[in-house]
PDB file of C-alpha atoms in Angstrom:
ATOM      1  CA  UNK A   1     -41.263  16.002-164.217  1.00 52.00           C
ATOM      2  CA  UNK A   2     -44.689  15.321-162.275  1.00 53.00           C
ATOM      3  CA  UNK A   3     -43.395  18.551-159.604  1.00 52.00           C
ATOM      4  CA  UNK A   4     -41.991  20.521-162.639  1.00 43.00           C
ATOM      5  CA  UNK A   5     -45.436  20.329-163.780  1.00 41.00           C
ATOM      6  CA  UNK A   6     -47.536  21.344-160.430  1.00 48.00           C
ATOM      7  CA  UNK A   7     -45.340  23.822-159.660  1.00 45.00           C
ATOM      8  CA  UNK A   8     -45.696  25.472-163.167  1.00 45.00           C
ATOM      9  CA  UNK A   9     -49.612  25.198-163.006  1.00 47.00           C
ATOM     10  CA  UNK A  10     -49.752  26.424-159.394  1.00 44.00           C
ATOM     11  CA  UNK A  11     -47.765  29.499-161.379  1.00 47.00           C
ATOM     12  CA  UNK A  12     -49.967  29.909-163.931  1.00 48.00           C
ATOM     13  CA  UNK A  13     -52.859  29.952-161.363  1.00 52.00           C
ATOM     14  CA  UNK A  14     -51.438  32.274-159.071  1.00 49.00           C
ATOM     15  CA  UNK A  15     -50.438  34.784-161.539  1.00 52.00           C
ATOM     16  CA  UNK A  16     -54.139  34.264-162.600  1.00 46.00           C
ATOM     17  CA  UNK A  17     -55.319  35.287-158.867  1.00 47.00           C
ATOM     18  CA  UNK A  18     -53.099  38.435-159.140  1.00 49.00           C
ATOM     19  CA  UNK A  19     -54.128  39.882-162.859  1.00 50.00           C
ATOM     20  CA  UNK A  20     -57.533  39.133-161.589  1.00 47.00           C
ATOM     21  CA  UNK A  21     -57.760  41.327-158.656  1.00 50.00           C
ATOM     22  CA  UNK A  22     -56.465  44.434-160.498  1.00 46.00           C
ATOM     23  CA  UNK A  23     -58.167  47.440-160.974  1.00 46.00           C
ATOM     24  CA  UNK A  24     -60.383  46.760-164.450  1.00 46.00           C
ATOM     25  CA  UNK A  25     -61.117  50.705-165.281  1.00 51.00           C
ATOM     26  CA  UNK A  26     -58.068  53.489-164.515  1.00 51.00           C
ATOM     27  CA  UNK A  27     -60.705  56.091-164.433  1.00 54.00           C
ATOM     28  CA  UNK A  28     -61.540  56.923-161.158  1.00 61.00           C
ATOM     29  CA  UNK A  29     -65.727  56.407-159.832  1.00 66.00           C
ATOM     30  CA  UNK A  30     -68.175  59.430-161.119  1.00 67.00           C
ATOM     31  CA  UNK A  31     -68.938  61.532-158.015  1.00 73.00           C
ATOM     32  CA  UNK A  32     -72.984  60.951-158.141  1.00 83.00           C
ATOM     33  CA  UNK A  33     -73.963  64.051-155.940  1.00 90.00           C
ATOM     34  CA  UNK A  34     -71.226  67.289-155.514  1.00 92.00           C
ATOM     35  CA  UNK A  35     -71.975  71.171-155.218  1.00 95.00           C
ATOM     36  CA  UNK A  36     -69.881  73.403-157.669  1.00 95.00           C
ATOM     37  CA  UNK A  37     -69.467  76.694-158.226  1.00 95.00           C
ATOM     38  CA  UNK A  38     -68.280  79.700-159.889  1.00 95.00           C
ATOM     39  CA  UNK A  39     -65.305  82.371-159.200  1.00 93.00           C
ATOM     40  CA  UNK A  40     -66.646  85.619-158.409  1.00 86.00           C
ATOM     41  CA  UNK A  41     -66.072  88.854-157.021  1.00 82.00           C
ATOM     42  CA  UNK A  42     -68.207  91.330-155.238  1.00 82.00           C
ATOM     43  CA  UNK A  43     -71.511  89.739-153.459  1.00 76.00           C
ATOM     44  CA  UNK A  44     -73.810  91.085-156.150  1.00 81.00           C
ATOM     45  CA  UNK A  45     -71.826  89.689-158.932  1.00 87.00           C
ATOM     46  CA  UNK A  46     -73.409  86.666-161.082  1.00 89.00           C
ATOM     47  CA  UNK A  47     -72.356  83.776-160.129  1.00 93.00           C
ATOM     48  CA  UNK A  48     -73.472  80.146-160.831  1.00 95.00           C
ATOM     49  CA  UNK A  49     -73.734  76.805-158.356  1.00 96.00           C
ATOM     50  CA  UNK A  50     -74.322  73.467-159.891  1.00 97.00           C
ATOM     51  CA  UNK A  51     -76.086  71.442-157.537  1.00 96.00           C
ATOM     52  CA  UNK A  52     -75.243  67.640-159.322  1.00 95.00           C
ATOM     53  CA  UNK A  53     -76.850  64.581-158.192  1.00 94.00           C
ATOM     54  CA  UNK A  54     -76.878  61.861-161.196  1.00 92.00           C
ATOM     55  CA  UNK A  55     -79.302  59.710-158.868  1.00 91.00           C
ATOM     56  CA  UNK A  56     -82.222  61.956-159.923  1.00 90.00           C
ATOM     57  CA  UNK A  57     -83.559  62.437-163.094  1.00 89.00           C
ATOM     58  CA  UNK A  58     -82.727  66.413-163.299  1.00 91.00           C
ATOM     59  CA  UNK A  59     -79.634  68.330-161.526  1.00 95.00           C
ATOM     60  CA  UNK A  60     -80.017  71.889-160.537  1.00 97.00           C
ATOM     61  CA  UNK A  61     -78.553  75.126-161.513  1.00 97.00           C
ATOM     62  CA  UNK A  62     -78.770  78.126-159.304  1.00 96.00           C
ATOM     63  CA  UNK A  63     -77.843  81.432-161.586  1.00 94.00           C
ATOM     64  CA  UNK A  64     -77.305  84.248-158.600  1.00 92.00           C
ATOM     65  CA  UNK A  65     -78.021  88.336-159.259  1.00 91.00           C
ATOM     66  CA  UNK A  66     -78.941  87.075-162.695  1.00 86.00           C
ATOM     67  CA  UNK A  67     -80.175  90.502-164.899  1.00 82.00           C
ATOM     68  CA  UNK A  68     -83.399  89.574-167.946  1.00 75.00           C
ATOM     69  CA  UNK A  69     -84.189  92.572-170.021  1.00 71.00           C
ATOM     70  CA  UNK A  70     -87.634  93.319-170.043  1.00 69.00           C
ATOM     71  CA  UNK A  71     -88.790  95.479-172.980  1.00 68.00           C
ATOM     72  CA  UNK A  72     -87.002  98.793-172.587  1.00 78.00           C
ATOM     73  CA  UNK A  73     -85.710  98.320-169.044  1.00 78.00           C
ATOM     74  CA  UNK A  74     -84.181  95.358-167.332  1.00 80.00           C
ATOM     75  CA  UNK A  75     -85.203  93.250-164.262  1.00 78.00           C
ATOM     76  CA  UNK A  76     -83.806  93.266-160.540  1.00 83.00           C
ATOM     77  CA  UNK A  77     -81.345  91.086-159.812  1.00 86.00           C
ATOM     78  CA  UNK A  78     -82.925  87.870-159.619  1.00 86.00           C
ATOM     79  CA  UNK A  79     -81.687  84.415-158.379  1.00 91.00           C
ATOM     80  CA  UNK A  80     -82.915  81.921-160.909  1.00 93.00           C
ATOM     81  CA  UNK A  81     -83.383  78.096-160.445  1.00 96.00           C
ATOM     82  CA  UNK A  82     -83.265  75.560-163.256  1.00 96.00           C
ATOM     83  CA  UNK A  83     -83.978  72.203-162.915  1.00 97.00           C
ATOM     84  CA  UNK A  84     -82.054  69.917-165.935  1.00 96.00           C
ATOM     85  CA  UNK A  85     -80.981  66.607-167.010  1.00 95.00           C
ATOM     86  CA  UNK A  86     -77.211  66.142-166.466  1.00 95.00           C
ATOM     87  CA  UNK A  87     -75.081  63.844-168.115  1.00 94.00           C
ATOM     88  CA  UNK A  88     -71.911  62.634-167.263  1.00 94.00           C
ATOM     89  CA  UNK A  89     -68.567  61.355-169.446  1.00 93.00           C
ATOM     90  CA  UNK A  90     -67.373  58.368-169.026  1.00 91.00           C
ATOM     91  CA  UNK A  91     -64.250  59.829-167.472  1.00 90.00           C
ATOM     92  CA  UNK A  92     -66.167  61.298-164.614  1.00 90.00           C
ATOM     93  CA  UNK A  93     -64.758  64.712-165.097  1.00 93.00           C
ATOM     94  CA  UNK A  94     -67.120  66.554-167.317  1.00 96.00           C
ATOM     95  CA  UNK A  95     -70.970  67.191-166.722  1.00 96.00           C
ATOM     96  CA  UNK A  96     -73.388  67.957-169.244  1.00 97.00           C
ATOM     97  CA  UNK A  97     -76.726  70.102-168.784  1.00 97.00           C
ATOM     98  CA  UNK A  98     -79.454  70.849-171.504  1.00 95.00           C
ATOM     99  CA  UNK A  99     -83.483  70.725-172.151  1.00 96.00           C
ATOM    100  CA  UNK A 100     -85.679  73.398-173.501  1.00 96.00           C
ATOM    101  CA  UNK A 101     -89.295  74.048-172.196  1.00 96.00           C
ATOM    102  CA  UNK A 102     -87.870  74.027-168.599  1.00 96.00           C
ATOM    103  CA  UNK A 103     -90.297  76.012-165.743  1.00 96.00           C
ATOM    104  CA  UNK A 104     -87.622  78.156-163.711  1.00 95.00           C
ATOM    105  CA  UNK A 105     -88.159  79.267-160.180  1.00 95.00           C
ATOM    106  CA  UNK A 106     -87.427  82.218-158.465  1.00 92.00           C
ATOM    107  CA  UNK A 107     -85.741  82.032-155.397  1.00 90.00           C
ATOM    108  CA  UNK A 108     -87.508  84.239-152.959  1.00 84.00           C
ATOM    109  CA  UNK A 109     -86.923  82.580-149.638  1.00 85.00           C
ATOM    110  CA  UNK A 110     -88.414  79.413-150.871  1.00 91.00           C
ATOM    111  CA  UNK A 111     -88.584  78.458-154.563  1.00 94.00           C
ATOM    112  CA  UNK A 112     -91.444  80.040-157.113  1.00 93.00           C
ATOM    113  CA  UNK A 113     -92.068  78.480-159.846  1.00 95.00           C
ATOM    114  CA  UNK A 114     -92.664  80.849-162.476  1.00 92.00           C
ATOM    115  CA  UNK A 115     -94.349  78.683-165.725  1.00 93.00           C
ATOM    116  CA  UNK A 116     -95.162  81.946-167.402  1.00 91.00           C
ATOM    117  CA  UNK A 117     -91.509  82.016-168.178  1.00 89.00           C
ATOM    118  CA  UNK A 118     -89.577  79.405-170.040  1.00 94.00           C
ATOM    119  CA  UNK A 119     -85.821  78.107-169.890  1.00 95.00           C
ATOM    120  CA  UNK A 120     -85.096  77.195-174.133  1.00 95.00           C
ATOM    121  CA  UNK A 121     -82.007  75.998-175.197  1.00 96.00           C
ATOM    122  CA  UNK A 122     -80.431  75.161-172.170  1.00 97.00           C
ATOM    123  CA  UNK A 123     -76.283  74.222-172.621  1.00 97.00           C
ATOM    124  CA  UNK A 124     -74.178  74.032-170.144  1.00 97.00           C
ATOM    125  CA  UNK A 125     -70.797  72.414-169.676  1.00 97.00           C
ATOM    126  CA  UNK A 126     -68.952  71.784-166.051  1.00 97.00           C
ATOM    127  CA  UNK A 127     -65.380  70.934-166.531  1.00 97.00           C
ATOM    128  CA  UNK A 128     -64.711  69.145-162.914  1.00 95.00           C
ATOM    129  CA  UNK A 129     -61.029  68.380-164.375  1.00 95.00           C
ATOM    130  CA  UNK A 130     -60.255  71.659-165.484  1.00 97.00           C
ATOM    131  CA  UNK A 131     -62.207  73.633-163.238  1.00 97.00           C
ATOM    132  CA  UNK A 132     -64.253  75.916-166.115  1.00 97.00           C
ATOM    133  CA  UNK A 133     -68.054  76.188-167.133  1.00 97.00           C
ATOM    134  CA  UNK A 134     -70.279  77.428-169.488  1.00 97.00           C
ATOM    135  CA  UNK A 135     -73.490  78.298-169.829  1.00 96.00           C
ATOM    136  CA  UNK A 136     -76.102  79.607-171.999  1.00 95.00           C
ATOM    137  CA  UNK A 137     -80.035  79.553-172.701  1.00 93.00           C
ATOM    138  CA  UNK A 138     -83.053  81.615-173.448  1.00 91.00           C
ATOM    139  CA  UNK A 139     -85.111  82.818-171.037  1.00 87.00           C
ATOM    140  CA  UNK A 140     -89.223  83.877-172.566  1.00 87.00           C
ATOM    141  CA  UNK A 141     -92.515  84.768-171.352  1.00 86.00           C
ATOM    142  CA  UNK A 142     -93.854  87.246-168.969  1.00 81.00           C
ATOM    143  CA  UNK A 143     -92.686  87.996-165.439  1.00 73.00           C
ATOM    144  CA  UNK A 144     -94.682  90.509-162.887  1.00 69.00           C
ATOM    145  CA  UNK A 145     -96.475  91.598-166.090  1.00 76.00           C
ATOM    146  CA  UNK A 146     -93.304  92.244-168.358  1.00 75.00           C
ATOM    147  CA  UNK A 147     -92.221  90.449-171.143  1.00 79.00           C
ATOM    148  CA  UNK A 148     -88.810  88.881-171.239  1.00 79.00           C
ATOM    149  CA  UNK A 149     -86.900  87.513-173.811  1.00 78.00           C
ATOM    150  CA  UNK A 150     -83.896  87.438-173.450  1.00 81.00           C
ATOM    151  CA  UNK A 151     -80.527  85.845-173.340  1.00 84.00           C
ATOM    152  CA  UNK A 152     -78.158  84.535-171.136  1.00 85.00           C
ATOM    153  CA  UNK A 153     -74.427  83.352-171.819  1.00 89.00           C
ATOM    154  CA  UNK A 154     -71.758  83.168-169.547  1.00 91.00           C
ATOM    155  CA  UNK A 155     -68.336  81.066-168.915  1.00 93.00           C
ATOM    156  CA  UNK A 156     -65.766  80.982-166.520  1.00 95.00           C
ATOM    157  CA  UNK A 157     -63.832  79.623-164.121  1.00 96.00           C
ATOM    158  CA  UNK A 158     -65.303  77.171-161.051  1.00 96.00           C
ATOM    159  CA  UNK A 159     -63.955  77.808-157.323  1.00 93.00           C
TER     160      UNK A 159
END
C-alpha cells in the first residue's frame, strides 16, 4: 500500500511539473518596435508608415505627398511627421494612435518642426492582424504665411 501510495504522489507531482511549464497566455508577445506601411501606387501617391516602438513614450507617423488646403489654393505635397502615443491590445495585433495639440514636422531632409501648425484630433487604428489602417486628424495654424485648416482622413490597406 506504502508503494501504491509513492508512486501515486510521485504522479501527482509530475503531472504538476508538466501543467506547470505550459505556456500561461496563447497570445503570442507584442512586437515592441516594427515599421508598417501602407499599399500604394504611383511614387507621388499618399501613403502612410507607422514607425511603432512601445518602449518610448510617443510612436511616429510619417504621412508621405500629404496635400493641406490653404485658403483658396492647396499646399505642395508635403511629407508630414507626427509624433503620438500608441497603445497596444492585449492581443498584440492592433495599435492605437491619438493626442491633440501635437507639433508636426516637415520632412525636408531633416525634420522641421513646424509649432505654428497643430495636429487635433489625432485617431488612428493599425490592424497588424488584418493588415488595414485608418487615419484621421486636423491639421491648423499657419504654414509659410498661409493658413491651414484642414482635414485629413484616410484608410486602407497595409503592405
Amino acid at each position: 500500500m506504502k508503494k501504491l501510495v509513492s508512486w501515486l504522489f510521485v504522479a501527482a507531482i509530475f503531472g504538476l511539473v508538466i501543467t506547470s511549464c505550459g505556456k500561461d497566455d496563447p497570445d503570442e508577445p507584442v512586437v515592441e518596435k516594427q515599421q508598417l506601411e501602407s499599399e500604394h501606387g504611383e511614387a507621388n501617391d499618399t501613403y502612410l508608415v507607422y514607425d511603432i516602438d512601445l518602449s518610448k513614450d510617443s510612436s511616429t507617423i510619417y504621412v508621405y505627398n500629404a496635400v493641406f488646403r490653404m485658403g483658396e489654393t492647396t499646399s505642395p505635397a508635403l511629407t508630414v511627421r507626427v509624433d503620438a502615443p500608441c497603445t497596444v491590445d492585449k492581443s498584440g495585433k492592433v495599435y492605437r494612435f491619438s493626442g491633440t495639440g501635437i507639433t508636426p514636422y516637415l520632412m525636408r531632409g531633416t525634420p522641421v518642426p513646424v509649432p505654428t501648425l497643430s495636429v487635433n484630433n489625432l485617431n488612428s487604428v493599425v490592424d497588424v492582424e488584418n493588415k488595414t489602417y485608418s487615419i484621421s486628424f486636423d491639421c491648423q495654424g499657419v504654414v509659410m504665411g498661409k493658413e491651414i485648416d484642414g482635414h485629413y482622413d484616410k484608410n486602407g490597406k497595409l503592405k
